[in-house]
């Protein structure tokens, strides 16, 4: 009899599910928003019946004696504990709404799995502390066997920051920040201040727009007075200071919108203040745990612009950020903690798994759906590719085609890493504007990621470091920027995805094949979606984007579907 462990992310947003097998290996992990095609999946249960039925059936078919244990990513219901939001930075009605959603999801998550698994399911759902789930998820993919592990997000069970020490399979909490101070909440407020929607997760837009502005000294100083950092722990400033700063910004940039001339400077100032706070916290972390490596996770770890400065501006020499540092990744953490608890019932200690680098853990196109595409040739041209398609795609990309890719298991996390990506030629000066306007339907200032072989990083970037999950924004070398204009942001940086035969074998082969055509080992990569929608989930999603956007073709496993006749 084999035991499997199902982790559920139950924050009320960014719902997700993960499954860990008896050996402690994650065999499935995916955000619920992908299946529902509903960005962030606010209020959705993570265990959607039609989403999980094929996955669970595949496990049971391969292992008829399989049994399961469920786990949740929160120890407490937010409505029953003191957690750090107040009406200073978030309105009371939004605060109450978010807590009521968490209460509903935390209360009912798992009931669909009970229906699906019936007597194969063991005890009632096991619940784990939110920040520990963040930490264990990040440790799972970390290459470091000894590291400080910092969690920074909007809020946890009691606060918005926690420090753990991971060493040789063991995790120990060093401290946690009690009370309402929150770097994640600060950035959400700044997002709204700039005229964007933090509930929709538009912090990305602030990061992108910041490169077009200049931090204003007075604004940065005021923003940097909102919180106090002491030994890494976060506290809001006195209420009089908070009220004064908030009142100032309400008049400084009234009714902000993208055409307002001050908004880029406001975004740049907010990013500068965020970096000030995060840098101070990480410096304090190193003083408490003088490790060589930092494992950094939580929603704040999605700020790749800051992440790229950590090695240069703090004492840490190595930084690891997981592919899903936000709350969706907590499904993985909860499942691994359940695996550990189960096995520790039978032995003294069980070491946490780490070093699992591959993020491709989600759903794969069903073979039957792909096979049906072959005769579908009324208006589109369908062709099977040889081998894995890298040679055909490299030639098409070099010729300027924009191609969506849906192959193998989907990436876990918010970034498309080559299995659910839109790929293009970065050497073409108009390619960025073309994709933003004709394919993605998003703002012109939004940047795209460069894919670069890890072995070539030092040739193309200053301050090079591995970035397999697009976690770090790095400065391009001055003599390289003109060669890849479509992936150079306004501040001369790129949110790089470094690939190797080990961490992304197919995409690495494709980049090398593209380089044979162009002498440039760089590809443009962006998520396979349009603005406001999650990354695609189904074959129909992929075909819908092909037919309704400026995409030239899609690759679905070993089949290319194109709008033009593909040369034989």
Coordinates of C-alpha atoms in Angstrom, one line a residue:
X1 CA 0.0 0.0 0.0
X2 CA 1.4 3.4 -1.0
X3 CA 0.5 6.7 0.7
X4 CA 0.0 10.0 -1.1
X5 CA -0.3 13.5 0.3
X6 CA -2.5 16.2 -1.1
X7 CA -1.6 19.8 -0.2
X8 CA -4.2 22.6 -0.6
X9 CA -3.5 26.3 -0.8
X10 CA -6.4 27.8 1.2
X11 CA -5.7 31.5 1.4
X12 CA -8.8 32.5 -0.5
X13 CA -6.7 33.6 -3.5
X14 CA -4.1 31.8 -5.5
X15 CA -5.7 28.5 -4.8
X16 CA -3.6 25.4 -5.8
X17 CA -3.2 21.7 -5.2
X18 CA -0.1 19.5 -5.0
X19 CA 0.4 15.8 -4.6
X20 CA 3.5 14.2 -3.0
X21 CA 4.2 10.5 -3.2
X22 CA 5.5 8.1 -0.5
X23 CA 9.1 8.8 -1.4
X24 CA 8.6 12.6 -0.8
X25 CA 8.6 13.6 -4.4
X26 CA 6.1 16.1 -5.8
X27 CA 4.3 14.4 -8.7
X28 CA 1.7 17.1 -9.4
X29 CA 1.3 20.8 -8.5
X30 CA -0.9 23.3 -10.2
X31 CA -2.7 26.6 -9.6
X32 CA -6.5 26.4 -9.7
X33 CA -6.6 29.6 -11.8
X34 CA -5.2 27.7 -14.7
X35 CA -8.1 25.2 -14.8
X36 CA -10.8 27.8 -14.1
X37 CA -9.1 30.4 -16.3
X38 CA -9.9 32.9 -13.6
X39 CA -7.0 35.1 -12.5
X40 CA -6.0 34.4 -8.9
X41 CA -9.1 32.3 -8.4
X42 CA -10.5 34.5 -5.6
X43 CA -12.8 32.4 -3.4
X44 CA -12.4 29.2 -5.4
X45 CA -11.8 25.9 -3.7
X46 CA -8.5 24.4 -4.7
X47 CA -9.9 20.9 -5.2
X48 CA -12.0 21.3 -8.3
X49 CA -13.6 18.0 -9.3
X50 CA -13.1 18.0 -13.0
X51 CA -9.6 19.4 -12.6
X52 CA -8.4 16.6 -10.2
X53 CA -10.4 13.6 -11.3
X54 CA -8.0 12.7 -14.2
X55 CA -5.0 13.2 -12.0
X56 CA -6.3 11.1 -9.2
X57 CA -7.5 8.4 -11.6
X58 CA -4.1 8.2 -13.2
X59 CA -2.5 7.6 -9.7
X60 CA -5.1 5.0 -8.7
X61 CA -4.8 3.2 -12.0
X62 CA -1.0 2.9 -11.6
X63 CA -1.3 2.1 -7.9
X64 CA -4.6 0.4 -7.1
X65 CA -3.9 0.3 -3.3
X66 CA -3.1 4.0 -3.1
X67 CA -4.3 5.9 0.0
X68 CA -4.3 9.7 0.6
X69 CA -3.9 12.3 3.3
X70 CA -5.0 15.9 2.9
X71 CA -3.2 19.0 4.3
X72 CA -3.9 22.7 4.4
X73 CA -1.6 25.7 4.1
X74 CA -2.9 27.6 7.2
X75 CA -2.9 26.5 10.8
X76 CA -5.6 29.1 11.7
X77 CA -8.7 30.7 10.2
X78 CA -8.0 34.4 9.6
X79 CA -11.3 35.4 11.2
X80 CA -10.1 33.7 14.5
X81 CA -6.7 35.2 14.8
X82 CA -5.0 38.5 15.0
X83 CA -3.3 39.2 11.7
X84 CA -1.7 42.3 10.4
X85 CA -4.1 44.3 8.4
X86 CA -5.9 47.3 9.6
X87 CA -7.9 50.0 7.9
X88 CA -4.9 52.3 7.5
X89 CA -3.7 50.6 4.3
X90 CA -6.7 48.5 3.3
X91 CA -10.3 49.5 3.7
X92 CA -12.3 47.7 6.3
X93 CA -14.8 46.3 3.8
X94 CA -12.0 44.8 1.7
X95 CA -10.3 43.5 4.9
X96 CA -13.6 41.8 6.0
X97 CA -14.2 40.4 2.5
X98 CA -10.8 38.9 2.3
X99 CA -11.2 37.3 5.7
X100 CA -14.6 35.9 4.9
X101 CA -13.3 34.4 1.7
X102 CA -10.4 32.8 3.6
X103 CA -12.9 31.4 6.2
X104 CA -15.1 29.8 3.5
X105 CA -12.2 28.3 1.6
X106 CA -10.4 27.1 4.8
X107 CA -13.7 25.5 6.0
X108 CA -14.7 23.8 2.8
X109 CA -11.4 23.0 1.0
X110 CA -11.1 19.2 0.7
X111 CA -14.8 18.3 0.5
X112 CA -14.5 17.6 -3.2
X113 CA -11.6 15.3 -2.6
X114 CA -13.6 13.5 0.0
X115 CA -16.2 12.9 -2.6
X116 CA -13.7 11.7 -5.2
X117 CA -11.6 9.5 -2.9
X118 CA -14.1 8.3 -0.4
X119 CA -12.7 5.4 1.7
X120 CA -9.2 5.9 0.2
X121 CA -8.8 9.0 2.3
X122 CA -7.3 8.9 5.8
X123 CA -7.6 11.3 8.7
X124 CA -9.3 14.7 8.7
X125 CA -7.3 17.5 7.0
X126 CA -4.0 18.3 8.6
X127 CA -3.2 22.0 9.0
X128 CA 0.2 23.7 8.9
X129 CA 1.4 27.2 9.7
X130 CA 1.4 29.4 6.6
X131 CA 5.0 30.6 6.7
X132 CA 6.3 27.1 7.3
X133 CA 4.5 26.0 4.2
X134 CA 6.2 28.8 2.3
X135 CA 9.6 27.8 3.7
X136 CA 9.3 24.1 3.0
X137 CA 8.1 24.7 -0.6
X138 CA 11.1 26.9 -1.2
X139 CA 13.5 24.3 0.4
X140 CA 12.2 21.6 -1.9
X141 CA 13.7 23.2 -5.0
X142 CA 16.7 24.7 -3.4
X143 CA 20.2 23.5 -4.3
X144 CA 21.5 24.5 -0.9
X145 CA 21.7 22.0 2.0
X146 CA 22.4 24.9 4.5
X147 CA 20.8 28.3 4.3
X148 CA 18.9 31.1 6.0
X149 CA 15.3 30.9 4.8
X150 CA 13.3 34.2 4.8
X151 CA 9.6 34.4 4.2
X152 CA 8.2 37.9 3.3
X153 CA 4.6 38.3 2.3
X154 CA 1.4 40.2 3.0
X155 CA 0.5 38.2 6.1
X156 CA 0.9 34.9 7.8
X157 CA -0.8 33.2 10.8
X158 CA 0.5 36.0 13.1
X159 CA 2.7 38.3 11.1
X160 CA 4.2 39.0 7.7
X161 CA 7.8 37.8 8.0
X162 CA 9.5 34.7 9.3
X163 CA 13.1 33.5 9.5
X164 CA 14.0 29.8 9.5
X165 CA 17.3 28.0 9.4
X166 CA 17.5 25.1 7.1
X167 CA 20.5 22.7 7.6
X168 CA 20.9 19.2 6.2
X169 CA 17.3 18.4 6.0
X170 CA 16.2 20.0 9.2
X171 CA 14.2 23.3 9.6
X172 CA 14.2 25.5 12.7
X173 CA 12.3 28.7 13.2
X174 CA 14.6 31.5 14.3
X175 CA 12.0 34.3 14.7
X176 CA 8.8 35.7 13.2
X177 CA 7.5 39.2 13.0
X178 CA 4.4 39.6 15.3
X179 CA 1.8 42.2 14.5
X180 CA 0.6 44.2 11.6
X181 CA 3.8 45.5 9.8
X182 CA 3.8 44.1 6.3
X183 CA 6.1 44.7 3.3
X184 CA 3.6 42.9 1.1
X185 CA 0.8 45.1 2.2
X186 CA 3.0 48.2 1.7
X187 CA 3.5 47.3 -2.0
X188 CA -0.2 46.4 -2.5
X189 CA -1.0 49.9 -1.2
X190 CA 1.6 51.5 -3.5
X191 CA 0.1 49.5 -6.4
X192 CA -3.3 51.1 -5.7
X193 CA -1.6 54.5 -5.2
X194 CA -0.2 54.2 -8.7
X195 CA -3.7 53.5 -10.1
X196 CA -3.5 49.7 -10.4
X197 CA -5.5 46.9 -8.8
X198 CA -3.7 45.0 -6.1
X199 CA -6.5 42.5 -5.8
X200 CA -5.9 41.5 -9.4
X201 CA -2.2 41.1 -8.7
X202 CA -1.1 44.2 -10.7
X203 CA 2.0 44.7 -8.6
X204 CA 3.8 43.4 -11.8
X205 CA 2.8 46.6 -13.5
X206 CA 4.4 48.8 -10.8
X207 CA 7.7 47.0 -11.2
X208 CA 7.5 47.3 -15.0
X209 CA 6.6 51.0 -15.0
X210 CA 9.2 51.9 -12.3
X211 CA 11.9 51.6 -15.0
X212 CA 10.4 54.5 -16.8
X213 CA 10.5 56.8 -13.8
X214 CA 13.0 58.4 -11.4
X215 CA 12.7 58.0 -7.7
X216 CA 12.0 61.4 -6.1
X217 CA 13.9 62.0 -2.9
X218 CA 11.0 63.5 -0.9
X219 CA 8.7 60.7 -1.9
X220 CA 11.2 58.0 -1.1
X221 CA 11.9 59.5 2.3
X222 CA 8.2 59.7 3.2
X223 CA 7.6 56.1 2.0
X224 CA 10.6 54.9 4.0
X225 CA 9.1 56.4 7.1
X226 CA 6.1 54.1 7.1
X227 CA 7.7 51.1 8.7
X228 CA 10.5 50.4 11.2
X229 CA 12.7 47.4 10.8
X230 CA 14.4 46.0 13.9
X231 CA 16.4 42.8 13.8
X232 CA 14.5 41.9 10.6
X233 CA 11.1 42.3 12.2
X234 CA 8.6 44.8 10.7
X235 CA 6.4 47.3 12.5
X236 CA 4.3 50.1 11.2
X237 CA 5.3 53.6 12.3
X238 CA 3.2 55.6 14.8
X239 CA -0.3 56.3 13.6
X240 CA 0.4 60.0 13.3
X241 CA 3.2 59.4 10.9
X242 CA 1.1 56.9 8.8
X243 CA -1.8 59.3 8.6
X244 CA 0.5 62.2 7.6
X245 CA 2.2 60.2 4.8
X246 CA -1.1 58.8 3.5
X247 CA -2.7 62.2 3.4
X248 CA 0.3 63.6 1.6
X249 CA 0.2 61.1 -1.2
X250 CA -3.6 61.5 -1.7
X251 CA -2.9 65.1 -2.7
X252 CA 0.5 64.6 -4.4
X253 CA -0.9 62.4 -7.1
X254 CA -4.7 62.7 -7.1
X255 CA -6.6 60.2 -9.3
X256 CA -3.6 58.5 -10.7
X257 CA -3.7 56.9 -14.1
X258 CA -1.2 55.8 -16.7
X259 CA -1.3 59.1 -18.6
X260 CA -0.5 61.1 -15.4
X261 CA 3.0 62.3 -15.8
X262 CA 3.9 61.6 -12.1
X263 CA 2.9 58.0 -12.0
X264 CA 6.2 56.5 -13.4
X265 CA 8.2 58.5 -10.8
X266 CA 5.7 57.3 -8.1
X267 CA 6.2 53.7 -9.2
X268 CA 10.0 54.2 -9.2
X269 CA 9.8 55.7 -5.7
X270 CA 7.7 52.9 -4.4
X271 CA 10.1 50.3 -5.8
X272 CA 13.0 52.2 -4.2
X273 CA 11.3 52.2 -0.8
X274 CA 10.5 48.5 -1.1
X275 CA 14.1 47.8 -1.9
X276 CA 15.2 49.8 1.1
X277 CA 13.0 47.8 3.5
X278 CA 13.7 44.4 2.0
X279 CA 17.5 45.1 1.9
X280 CA 17.5 46.1 5.6
X281 CA 15.6 42.9 6.5
X282 CA 18.0 40.7 4.6
X283 CA 21.0 42.4 6.1
X284 CA 19.5 41.7 9.6
X285 CA 18.8 38.1 8.6
X286 CA 22.5 37.6 7.7
X287 CA 23.5 39.1 11.0
X288 CA 21.4 36.6 12.8
X289 CA 22.3 33.7 10.5
X290 CA 25.6 34.3 8.7
X291 CA 25.1 31.7 6.1
X292 CA 26.5 31.8 2.6
X293 CA 23.1 31.1 1.0
X294 CA 19.7 32.7 1.3
X295 CA 16.4 30.9 0.5
X296 CA 13.9 33.7 -0.1
X297 CA 10.2 33.2 -0.5
X298 CA 6.7 34.6 0.1
X299 CA 4.8 36.9 -2.2
X300 CA 7.5 39.6 -1.9
X301 CA 10.0 37.3 -3.5
X302 CA 8.2 37.8 -6.8
X303 CA 9.8 41.3 -7.0
X304 CA 12.5 40.2 -9.4
X305 CA 13.8 43.8 -9.8
X306 CA 14.9 43.8 -6.2
X307 CA 15.9 40.2 -6.2
X308 CA 18.6 40.9 -8.8
X309 CA 20.3 43.3 -6.3
X310 CA 20.5 41.0 -3.3
X311 CA 23.9 39.4 -4.0
X312 CA 25.4 42.8 -4.9
X313 CA 23.9 44.8 -1.9
X314 CA 23.8 42.2 1.0
X315 CA 26.3 39.8 2.5
X316 CA 24.7 36.7 0.9
X317 CA 26.6 35.1 -2.0
X318 CA 23.8 32.8 -3.3
X319 CA 20.1 33.3 -3.4
X320 CA 17.4 30.8 -4.3
X321 CA 13.8 31.8 -5.0
X322 CA 11.3 28.9 -5.9
X323 CA 9.2 28.9 -9.0
X324 CA 6.1 29.6 -6.9
X325 CA 7.0 31.7 -3.9
X326 CA 3.5 33.0 -3.6
X327 CA 0.5 31.3 -1.9
X328 CA 0.0 28.8 -4.7
X329 CA 3.4 27.3 -3.8
X330 CA 2.1 26.6 -0.3
X331 CA 0.2 23.6 -1.6
X332 CA 3.6 22.0 -2.1
X333 CA 4.7 23.0 1.3
X334 CA 1.6 21.6 3.0
X335 CA 1.9 18.3 1.1
X336 CA 5.5 17.8 2.1
X337 CA 4.8 18.6 5.7
X338 CA 2.1 16.0 5.7
X339 CA 4.5 13.5 4.2
X340 CA 7.0 14.3 6.9
X341 CA 4.4 14.1 9.7
X342 CA 3.2 10.7 8.4
X343 CA 6.6 9.2 8.3
X344 CA 7.7 10.6 11.6
X345 CA 4.9 8.6 13.2
X346 CA 7.0 5.6 12.3
X347 CA 10.5 6.9 12.9
X348 CA 12.2 9.6 14.9
X349 CA 13.1 12.1 12.3
X350 CA 12.5 12.5 8.6
X351 CA 14.7 14.9 6.6
X352 CA 13.0 17.4 4.3
X353 CA 13.6 16.8 0.6
X354 CA 15.5 19.5 -1.3
X355 CA 17.3 20.0 -4.6
X356 CA 14.4 19.2 -6.9
X357 CA 15.1 21.7 -9.6
X358 CA 12.4 21.0 -12.2
X359 CA 9.2 23.1 -12.0
X360 CA 7.2 21.2 -14.6
X361 CA 4.7 19.6 -12.3
X362 CA 1.2 20.6 -13.7
X363 CA -1.2 19.2 -16.2
X364 CA -0.1 17.9 -19.6
X365 CA -2.0 17.9 -22.9
X366 CA -4.0 14.7 -23.1
X367 CA -2.8 12.6 -26.0
X368 CA -6.3 12.0 -27.3
X369 CA -6.8 15.8 -27.6
X370 CA -3.6 16.3 -29.5
X371 CA -4.3 13.4 -31.9
X372 CA -7.6 15.0 -32.8
X373 CA -5.7 18.0 -34.1
X374 CA -4.1 16.1 -37.0
X375 CA -7.2 16.1 -39.3
X376 CA -8.2 19.6 -38.2
X377 CA -7.0 21.3 -41.4
X378 CA -9.9 23.3 -42.7
X379 CA -8.5 26.8 -42.0
X380 CA -5.2 26.0 -40.2
X381 CA -2.2 24.0 -41.3
X382 CA -1.3 21.1 -39.0
X383 CA 1.9 19.2 -39.1
X384 CA 3.7 16.8 -36.9
X385 CA 7.3 17.8 -36.1
X386 CA 10.3 15.6 -36.1
X387 CA 12.0 14.6 -32.8
X388 CA 11.0 17.3 -30.3
X389 CA 10.5 20.2 -32.7
X390 CA 13.4 22.4 -31.7
X391 CA 14.9 22.5 -35.2
X392 CA 11.6 23.5 -36.9
X393 CA 10.8 26.1 -34.2
X394 CA 14.3 27.6 -34.3
X395 CA 14.0 28.2 -38.0
X396 CA 10.5 29.8 -37.7
X397 CA 11.5 32.0 -34.7
X398 CA 14.6 33.2 -36.6
X399 CA 12.3 34.2 -39.5
X400 CA 10.3 36.4 -37.1
X401 CA 7.3 34.1 -36.3
X402 CA 5.6 34.4 -32.9
X403 CA 4.8 31.0 -31.6
X404 CA 2.9 29.7 -28.6
X405 CA 4.2 26.5 -26.9
X406 CA 2.2 24.0 -25.0
X407 CA 4.2 20.9 -24.3
X408 CA 4.6 18.4 -21.5
X409 CA 3.6 19.3 -17.9
X410 CA 2.9 22.9 -17.1
X411 CA 5.1 25.0 -14.9
X412 CA 4.2 25.5 -11.3
X413 CA 4.1 29.2 -10.5
X414 CA 3.2 32.4 -12.2
X415 CA 6.0 32.5 -14.8
X416 CA 6.0 30.6 -18.1
X417 CA 9.3 28.7 -18.4
X418 CA 9.1 27.2 -21.8
X419 CA 6.2 24.7 -21.5
X420 CA 3.4 27.3 -21.6
X421 CA 5.2 30.1 -23.3
X422 CA 5.0 32.5 -26.2
X423 CA 8.4 32.6 -27.9
X424 CA 9.8 35.1 -30.4
X425 CA 13.0 36.5 -31.9
X426 CA 14.5 39.2 -29.5
X427 CA 16.8 40.7 -32.2
X428 CA 13.9 42.3 -34.0
X429 CA 13.5 45.9 -32.7
X430 CA 9.7 46.0 -33.2
X431 CA 9.0 42.6 -31.6
X432 CA 8.2 43.9 -28.1
X433 CA 5.6 46.4 -29.4
X434 CA 4.2 43.8 -31.8
X435 CA 3.6 41.2 -29.1
X436 CA 2.2 43.7 -26.6
X437 CA -0.2 45.1 -29.1
X438 CA -1.2 42.2 -31.4
X439 CA -0.9 39.2 -29.1
X440 CA -1.0 40.1 -25.4
X441 CA -3.2 43.2 -25.5
X442 CA -1.3 44.9 -22.7
X443 CA 0.5 48.1 -21.9
X444 CA 3.4 49.1 -24.1
X445 CA 5.8 49.5 -21.2
X446 CA 5.6 45.9 -20.1
X447 CA 8.8 44.0 -20.7
X448 CA 9.6 40.5 -21.8
X449 CA 12.0 38.0 -20.5
X450 CA 15.2 36.8 -22.2
X451 CA 16.0 33.1 -22.2
X452 CA 19.8 32.5 -22.0
X453 CA 21.9 29.4 -21.6
X454 CA 23.3 29.4 -18.1
X455 CA 26.8 28.9 -19.5
X456 CA 26.4 32.2 -21.5
X457 CA 25.2 34.4 -18.6
X458 CA 28.5 36.0 -17.9
X459 CA 28.9 37.0 -21.6
X460 CA 25.6 38.8 -21.6
X461 CA 24.9 40.1 -18.1
X462 CA 26.7 42.0 -15.4
X463 CA 26.3 40.5 -11.9
X464 CA 25.4 37.1 -13.4
X465 CA 23.7 34.4 -11.3
X466 CA 21.5 31.4 -12.1
X467 CA 17.9 32.4 -12.6
X468 CA 16.0 29.2 -13.7
X469 CA 12.5 30.6 -12.7
X470 CA 12.9 34.3 -13.9
X471 CA 13.4 35.3 -10.3
X472 CA 16.2 37.8 -10.9
X473 CA 16.4 41.0 -13.0
X474 CA 20.0 41.5 -14.1
X475 CA 21.7 44.4 -16.0
X476 CA 22.7 43.7 -19.6
X477 CA 26.3 44.2 -20.6
X478 CA 26.6 47.5 -22.4
X479 CA 27.8 46.0 -25.7
X480 CA 25.0 43.4 -25.8
X481 CA 21.9 45.5 -25.5
X482 CA 21.7 46.5 -29.1
X483 CA 21.7 42.9 -30.3
X484 CA 18.5 42.0 -28.4
X485 CA 16.4 45.2 -28.2
X486 CA 13.1 43.3 -27.7
X487 CA 14.1 42.0 -24.3
X488 CA 16.0 45.0 -22.9
X489 CA 13.9 47.0 -20.4
X490 CA 14.0 50.8 -20.2
X491 CA 16.5 50.7 -17.3
X492 CA 18.9 48.4 -19.3
X493 CA 17.9 45.2 -17.4
X494 CA 16.3 41.8 -18.3
X495 CA 14.3 39.4 -16.1
X496 CA 16.4 36.5 -17.2
X497 CA 15.5 32.8 -17.4
X498 CA 18.7 30.9 -17.4
X499 CA 18.4 27.4 -18.9
X500 CA 20.6 24.3 -18.9
X501 CA 20.3 20.7 -20.0
X502 CA 19.4 19.9 -16.4
X503 CA 16.8 22.5 -15.5
X504 CA 15.1 23.0 -18.9
X505 CA 16.4 20.5 -21.4
X506 CA 13.9 21.3 -24.3
X507 CA 14.2 25.0 -24.0
X508 CA 18.0 24.9 -23.7
X509 CA 18.1 22.8 -26.9
X510 CA 15.8 25.3 -28.7
X511 CA 17.9 28.3 -27.7
X512 CA 21.0 26.7 -29.0
X513 CA 19.3 25.8 -32.2
X514 CA 18.1 29.4 -32.6
X515 CA 21.7 30.6 -32.0
X516 CA 22.9 28.5 -34.9
X517 CA 20.6 30.5 -37.1
X518 CA 21.2 34.0 -35.6
X519 CA 24.5 33.8 -33.7
X520 CA 22.5 35.1 -30.7
X521 CA 21.8 32.6 -27.8
X522 CA 18.8 34.5 -26.5
X523 CA 15.1 34.0 -27.0
X524 CA 12.1 36.2 -26.0
X525 CA 9.8 34.4 -23.6
X526 CA 6.4 35.5 -22.2
X527 CA 3.5 33.7 -20.7
X528 CA 1.0 32.0 -23.1
X529 CA -2.0 34.2 -22.2
X530 CA -3.5 37.6 -22.8
X531 CA -3.7 40.4 -20.3
X532 CA -6.0 39.7 -17.4
X533 CA -6.2 36.0 -18.0
X534 CA -4.1 33.1 -16.5
X535 CA -1.7 31.1 -18.5
X536 CA -3.5 28.6 -20.8
X537 CA -4.6 25.2 -19.4
X538 CA -6.3 23.3 -22.2
X539 CA -5.7 22.5 -25.9
X540 CA -8.8 24.6 -26.6
X541 CA -7.3 27.5 -24.7
X542 CA -4.2 27.4 -26.9
X543 CA -6.2 27.2 -30.2
X544 CA -8.4 30.1 -29.0
X545 CA -5.4 32.3 -28.5
X546 CA -4.1 31.3 -31.9
X547 CA -7.3 32.2 -33.6
X548 CA -8.0 35.4 -31.7
X549 CA -4.6 37.1 -31.5
X550 CA -1.6 37.8 -33.6
X551 CA 0.1 34.5 -32.9
X552 CA 1.5 32.9 -36.0
X553 CA 1.4 29.3 -34.8
X554 CA 1.3 27.1 -31.7
X555 CA 3.3 23.9 -30.9
X556 CA 1.2 21.4 -28.9
X557 CA 3.6 18.6 -27.9
X558 CA 4.8 17.3 -31.3
X559 CA 2.2 19.1 -33.5
X560 CA 2.5 22.6 -35.0
X561 CA -0.7 24.4 -35.9
X562 CA -0.1 27.4 -38.1
X563 CA -1.9 30.1 -39.9
X564 CA 0.2 29.6 -43.1
X565 CA 1.2 26.6 -45.0
X566 CA 4.3 25.1 -43.3
X567 CA 7.1 24.2 -45.8
X568 CA 7.7 20.5 -45.9

